[in-house]
XYZ file of C-alpha atoms in Angstrom:
422
model
C 150.912 93.332 97.340
C 148.787 93.710 94.154
C 146.419 96.550 94.393
C 142.926 96.289 92.713
C 141.972 99.178 90.547
C 138.267 99.529 91.390
C 137.907 101.913 88.259
C 138.320 99.227 85.477
C 137.699 95.606 85.239
C 140.117 92.549 84.154
C 140.862 91.759 80.638
C 138.535 88.699 80.893
C 137.814 86.797 77.690
C 134.089 88.418 77.896
C 135.329 92.101 78.420
C 138.279 91.514 75.791
C 135.548 90.549 73.025
C 133.930 93.682 73.562
C 137.129 95.718 73.333
C 137.982 93.950 70.326
C 134.994 95.875 68.660
C 137.012 98.974 69.203
C 140.120 97.755 67.443
C 141.110 98.787 63.919
C 139.248 96.897 61.050
C 142.030 95.002 59.997
C 142.819 93.909 63.551
C 139.262 92.603 64.110
C 139.628 90.666 60.900
C 142.508 89.154 62.251
C 141.615 88.176 65.703
C 138.294 86.706 64.237
C 140.266 84.700 61.691
C 142.871 83.432 64.435
C 140.032 82.145 66.750
C 140.932 78.725 65.224
C 144.836 79.254 64.645
C 147.414 81.921 65.242
C 149.877 80.645 62.974
C 149.797 83.333 60.404
C 152.833 84.754 58.355
C 152.632 88.007 60.663
C 153.218 85.580 63.609
C 156.132 83.740 62.089
C 157.791 87.046 60.996
C 157.531 88.259 64.728
C 158.952 84.977 65.940
C 161.799 84.920 63.660
C 162.775 88.600 64.188
C 162.608 87.832 67.907
C 164.814 84.735 67.449
C 167.537 86.792 65.656
C 167.346 89.418 67.967
C 167.814 87.267 71.068
C 170.649 85.134 69.150
C 172.427 88.479 68.562
C 172.800 89.596 72.143
C 173.303 86.233 73.574
C 175.875 84.923 71.008
C 178.526 87.016 73.158
C 177.525 85.898 76.425
C 179.459 82.499 76.979
C 182.762 84.269 76.129
C 182.332 87.522 77.935
C 183.728 86.511 81.171
C 187.014 85.548 79.544
C 187.129 88.394 77.268
C 186.601 90.852 80.348
C 189.529 88.635 82.264
C 191.788 89.233 79.202
C 191.297 92.991 79.635
C 192.179 92.630 83.336
C 188.697 92.749 84.844
C 188.050 89.416 86.223
C 186.665 90.875 89.684
C 184.128 92.641 87.605
C 182.305 89.489 86.235
C 179.095 90.069 88.083
C 178.780 93.098 86.119
C 178.504 91.609 82.678
C 175.049 90.681 83.387
C 174.189 93.259 86.170
C 175.027 96.349 84.173
C 173.156 94.862 80.992
C 169.891 94.231 82.981
C 170.185 97.525 85.014
C 170.296 99.338 81.713
C 167.184 97.236 80.404
C 165.380 97.831 83.468
C 165.701 101.607 83.673
C 164.728 101.918 80.091
C 161.342 99.892 80.498
C 159.326 102.667 81.672
C 160.291 104.597 78.647
C 159.685 101.779 76.109
C 156.330 100.784 77.889
C 155.263 104.426 77.488
C 156.577 104.906 73.922
C 155.077 101.372 72.999
C 151.546 102.709 73.995
C 151.858 106.014 72.485
C 154.083 106.115 69.081
C 153.507 102.403 68.251
C 155.109 98.975 68.585
C 157.247 98.827 65.433
C 159.420 102.073 66.286
C 160.440 100.542 69.626
C 161.081 97.272 68.164
C 163.443 98.917 65.754
C 165.050 101.448 68.096
C 166.542 98.387 70.281
C 167.635 96.437 67.503
C 169.719 99.345 66.068
C 171.250 99.561 69.442
C 172.225 96.042 69.453
C 173.549 96.424 65.758
C 176.056 99.419 66.974
C 177.198 97.983 69.959
C 178.431 94.701 68.303
C 181.162 97.003 66.640
C 182.258 98.878 69.912
C 183.268 95.710 71.710
C 186.401 95.279 69.534
C 187.110 98.935 69.875
C 187.072 99.845 73.483
C 189.576 97.636 74.994
C 189.635 98.739 78.429
C 187.685 97.538 81.443
C 185.809 100.858 81.594
C 185.209 100.729 78.061
C 183.704 97.278 78.284
C 181.393 98.007 81.221
C 180.142 101.204 79.359
C 179.223 99.096 76.294
C 177.451 96.407 78.344
C 175.354 99.145 79.965
C 174.629 100.603 76.481
C 173.948 96.989 75.016
C 171.336 96.523 77.766
C 169.270 99.327 76.249
C 168.353 97.004 73.371
C 166.762 94.650 75.340
C 164.856 97.260 77.329
C 163.206 98.126 74.087
C 162.491 95.606 71.289
C 161.291 92.613 73.306
C 158.756 95.095 74.949
C 157.581 96.416 71.535
C 157.244 92.821 70.017
C 155.650 91.391 72.955
C 152.982 94.026 72.787
C 152.681 93.370 69.233
C 152.184 89.454 69.609
C 149.402 90.317 72.270
C 147.654 92.462 69.847
C 147.282 89.874 67.057
C 146.842 86.531 69.018
C 143.358 85.165 69.902
C 142.385 85.677 73.531
C 141.640 81.997 74.173
C 145.145 80.918 72.992
C 147.410 83.428 74.338
C 149.111 80.701 76.754
C 149.925 78.679 73.686
C 150.941 81.539 71.683
C 153.062 83.009 74.310
C 154.643 79.694 74.638
C 155.658 79.489 71.184
C 156.918 82.998 70.845
C 158.777 82.781 73.989
C 160.363 79.437 72.582
C 161.785 81.068 69.574
C 163.280 83.816 71.927
C 164.915 80.784 74.043
C 166.058 79.084 71.046
C 167.996 82.114 70.222
C 169.380 82.271 73.670
C 170.532 78.820 73.451
C 171.826 78.833 69.916
C 173.527 82.069 70.329
C 176.130 81.108 72.887
C 177.027 77.712 71.276
C 177.373 79.675 67.808
C 179.489 82.671 69.527
C 181.889 80.080 71.366
C 182.251 78.291 68.089
C 183.516 81.366 66.240
C 185.630 82.430 68.969
C 187.567 78.904 69.191
C 188.112 78.905 65.489
C 188.520 82.775 64.422
C 189.607 86.249 66.172
C 186.979 87.115 68.587
C 186.125 90.332 66.986
C 184.416 88.119 64.484
C 181.845 86.994 67.131
C 180.843 90.537 67.643
C 180.374 91.481 64.104
C 178.256 88.342 63.652
C 176.112 89.575 66.727
C 175.586 92.914 64.872
C 174.520 91.123 61.695
C 171.941 89.033 63.664
C 170.450 92.388 64.862
C 170.217 94.034 61.563
C 168.478 91.094 59.954
C 165.938 91.210 62.950
C 164.613 94.610 61.804
C 164.982 93.868 57.873
C 162.443 90.859 58.251
C 159.754 93.429 59.487
C 159.772 95.849 56.836
C 156.215 95.019 55.531
C 154.612 94.594 58.820
C 151.762 97.014 59.839
C 151.509 99.046 63.100
C 149.004 97.412 65.522
C 148.313 100.310 67.879
C 145.210 101.759 67.077
C 145.688 104.993 65.022
C 143.756 107.087 67.491
C 146.086 106.301 70.168
C 149.227 107.002 68.080
C 151.274 110.161 68.704
C 154.260 111.466 66.961
C 157.396 111.484 68.998
C 158.165 114.508 70.888
C 160.646 114.871 73.921
C 157.919 115.249 76.274
C 156.882 111.945 76.048
C 160.155 110.828 78.135
C 158.772 112.431 80.907
C 158.037 109.465 83.282
C 155.363 109.550 85.884
C 155.071 106.861 88.627
C 152.286 105.277 86.876
C 154.571 104.852 84.014
C 156.809 102.567 85.895
C 154.668 100.070 87.663
C 151.449 98.610 86.359
C 149.664 97.694 89.644
C 147.513 95.144 87.863
C 150.200 92.949 87.097
C 152.668 92.982 90.313
C 151.524 89.320 91.118
C 153.015 87.789 87.951
C 155.967 90.058 88.095
C 157.033 89.238 91.652
C 156.882 85.468 90.654
C 158.957 86.011 87.617
C 161.546 88.177 89.652
C 162.054 85.158 92.006
C 162.151 82.620 89.315
C 164.735 84.336 86.948
C 166.958 84.964 89.968
C 168.038 81.439 88.883
C 168.763 82.648 85.368
C 170.937 85.472 86.584
C 173.101 82.759 88.419
C 173.071 80.470 85.505
C 174.551 83.197 83.153
C 177.017 84.447 85.134
C 178.634 81.305 86.849
C 177.876 78.296 84.242
C 180.653 79.284 81.855
C 183.377 79.184 84.707
C 181.573 76.106 85.987
C 181.566 74.521 82.307
C 185.526 75.236 82.233
C 185.900 73.633 85.691
C 184.148 70.390 84.561
C 186.362 70.283 81.341
C 183.651 71.368 78.868
C 185.320 73.132 76.068
C 182.072 75.028 74.518
C 180.979 76.914 77.355
C 177.747 77.558 75.130
C 176.687 73.930 75.504
C 174.557 74.319 78.871
C 172.347 76.813 77.112
C 171.796 74.803 74.194
C 170.825 71.621 76.330
C 168.541 73.609 78.227
C 166.588 75.226 75.513
C 166.354 71.965 73.648
C 164.717 70.602 76.912
C 162.146 73.301 76.928
C 160.857 72.763 73.282
C 158.008 70.125 73.707
C 157.084 71.356 77.301
C 156.271 74.902 75.859
C 153.259 73.605 73.492
C 151.995 71.545 76.527
C 152.289 74.166 79.197
C 150.732 76.880 77.309
C 147.890 74.892 76.313
C 147.210 73.512 79.948
C 147.402 77.064 81.372
C 144.906 78.193 79.112
C 142.709 75.546 80.194
C 143.550 75.148 83.949
C 145.019 78.683 84.806
C 148.186 80.366 85.005
C 149.142 79.883 88.824
C 148.852 75.999 89.034
C 151.046 75.583 85.992
C 153.769 78.113 87.420
C 153.764 76.501 90.662
C 154.652 73.188 89.140
C 157.514 75.199 87.284
C 158.940 76.397 90.421
C 159.409 72.904 91.977
C 161.083 71.755 88.860
C 163.198 74.760 88.943
C 164.160 74.026 92.618
C 165.096 70.515 91.509
C 167.309 71.843 88.672
C 169.223 74.011 90.744
C 169.846 71.231 93.504
C 171.340 68.934 90.531
C 173.479 71.571 89.183
C 174.859 72.411 92.434
C 175.650 68.793 93.041
C 177.348 68.178 89.561
C 180.865 66.720 89.498
C 180.726 65.569 85.658
C 179.646 67.082 82.522
C 176.837 64.579 82.249
C 175.465 65.537 85.618
C 175.500 69.142 84.474
C 173.464 68.649 81.554
C 170.878 66.621 83.517
C 170.400 69.768 85.436
C 170.389 71.707 82.335
C 167.443 69.442 81.032
C 165.309 70.110 84.263
C 166.338 73.866 84.293
C 165.219 73.858 80.480
C 161.772 72.132 81.343
C 161.211 74.656 84.409
C 161.818 77.813 82.126
C 159.716 76.291 79.497
C 156.791 76.115 81.794
C 157.228 79.558 83.938
C 158.285 82.085 81.478
C 155.431 82.125 78.847
C 152.906 81.379 81.454
C 153.824 84.392 83.505
C 153.685 86.482 80.073
C 150.209 85.138 79.170
C 149.025 85.837 82.971
C 150.469 89.426 82.549
C 148.424 90.070 79.366
C 145.268 88.624 80.783
C 145.364 91.091 83.938
C 146.388 94.077 81.698
C 144.149 96.459 79.862
C 144.452 97.080 76.211
C 145.513 100.765 76.354
C 148.171 99.948 78.818
C 149.501 96.816 77.438
C 153.008 97.975 76.784
C 153.071 99.485 80.510
C 152.025 96.103 81.738
C 154.633 94.167 79.813
C 157.239 96.654 80.687
C 156.468 96.311 84.474
C 157.138 92.656 83.832
C 160.168 92.868 81.974
C 161.448 95.381 84.983
C 160.856 92.551 87.224
C 162.900 89.852 84.903
C 165.751 92.333 84.539
C 165.791 92.854 88.261
C 165.803 89.202 89.104
C 168.511 88.354 86.589
C 170.662 91.563 87.439
C 170.358 90.539 91.411
C 170.974 87.025 90.763
C 174.158 87.893 88.661
C 175.491 90.072 91.380
C 174.778 87.954 94.228
C 175.971 84.807 92.763
C 179.449 86.621 91.612
C 179.840 87.723 95.001
C 179.228 84.141 96.547
C 181.151 82.205 94.094
C 184.196 84.816 94.353
C 186.181 82.959 91.793
C 186.719 80.090 94.321
C 185.496 76.761 92.752
C 184.914 75.514 96.209
C 181.752 77.873 96.307
C 179.870 76.539 93.051
C 177.390 74.415 94.861
C 176.149 76.919 97.388
C 176.186 79.447 94.444
C 173.596 77.357 92.367
C 171.589 76.351 95.588
C 170.699 80.012 96.303
C 168.870 79.641 92.947
C 166.968 76.665 94.476
C 165.913 78.867 97.535
C 164.521 81.607 95.205
C 162.372 79.037 93.113
C 161.138 77.908 96.519
C 160.280 81.274 97.495
C 158.357 81.595 94.148
C 156.300 78.796 94.960
C 155.460 80.008 98.431
C 154.326 83.390 97.225
C 152.128 81.750 94.735
C 150.526 79.520 97.730
C 150.238 82.112 100.251
C 150.862 85.878 98.865
C 148.600 86.005 95.865
C 144.956 86.791 96.269
C 142.327 84.620 94.621
C 140.648 86.953 92.429
C 144.185 87.647 90.816
C 144.729 84.202 89.937
C 143.652 83.622 86.121
């Protein structure tokens, strides 16, 4: 359970206003100017960069199961996502600590560079072992860049509009996650598959270039030059106890996403859908409008009630997908799944920022991302084991995600203390 730190207070709107006065002058001005709006060039560039980054690594996802099969490793499909998320999860304590010490921008850049380089390695290491090694290295990119970017966004958006801002920011991530697989599958269908990997690298480097003129938001008095001793991790650098509640909730909810990422490409083939990225496009498009509404509602009425509603919708979506016998039914399930993701993910991030302290924001977000990667990775491994390349197991595999969504709802209903509900 979440443990109260009696030496510190929660990041309430009142306490945050006091803390704002200690921020750098240009940040004070940004926050004051943005009380009416956060739609700035700075915020727009962050969203665009994140869109390009998420498009980069998701572009290859739909084609990786068949690519691994062509290398003779079809029995290792569960590791495609699991190794990626394992590497991301292992790197989170480092990225969280470094985000709070050397700055947000260096962490953003490092992850994108890793993503850029791995795109050139897939066509070169054409063995099962080489492929799995690349997947692990590739996962390091998402262990760093999203942590730095989310911390940067949290620094520059107004306190009272965090839910709305994180909803829109998360929307750009999910648009990238949706468009990427469809675009990657289109390239793989019409061109040699290595072109898909090269395009992935191109998107990664673009995500860095558009941030060249952005200023660092970590206060100068907190900034340190990089030194190897900063990579020494203490237990307190791994888990931020203040944000255990949203982290557990997110872990349970993204278990379904691990199932979707691992099984939907094969399920699409089974139902005769040629473009295996279509599901991802549909579920993301369905989340567009709900993100604007959910963010504003959570800002006004609280994070927990909104996430509860999302968990119920996610349960419904996984039941529908498990029952699907036609492409149309699968796409209806994708719509419900997109609505659930559009509600739960940005609200969990806003809830985490609410509970975190300014000087430990990177660590708090890293804790949430560790939970996210753990949930996706476990979902990927368990679903691959249950599915076992047997089409008769499709329904039960997806319904596991429904049970996980129900567990998230029950945890919020009975396992979270009132003082931790913002």
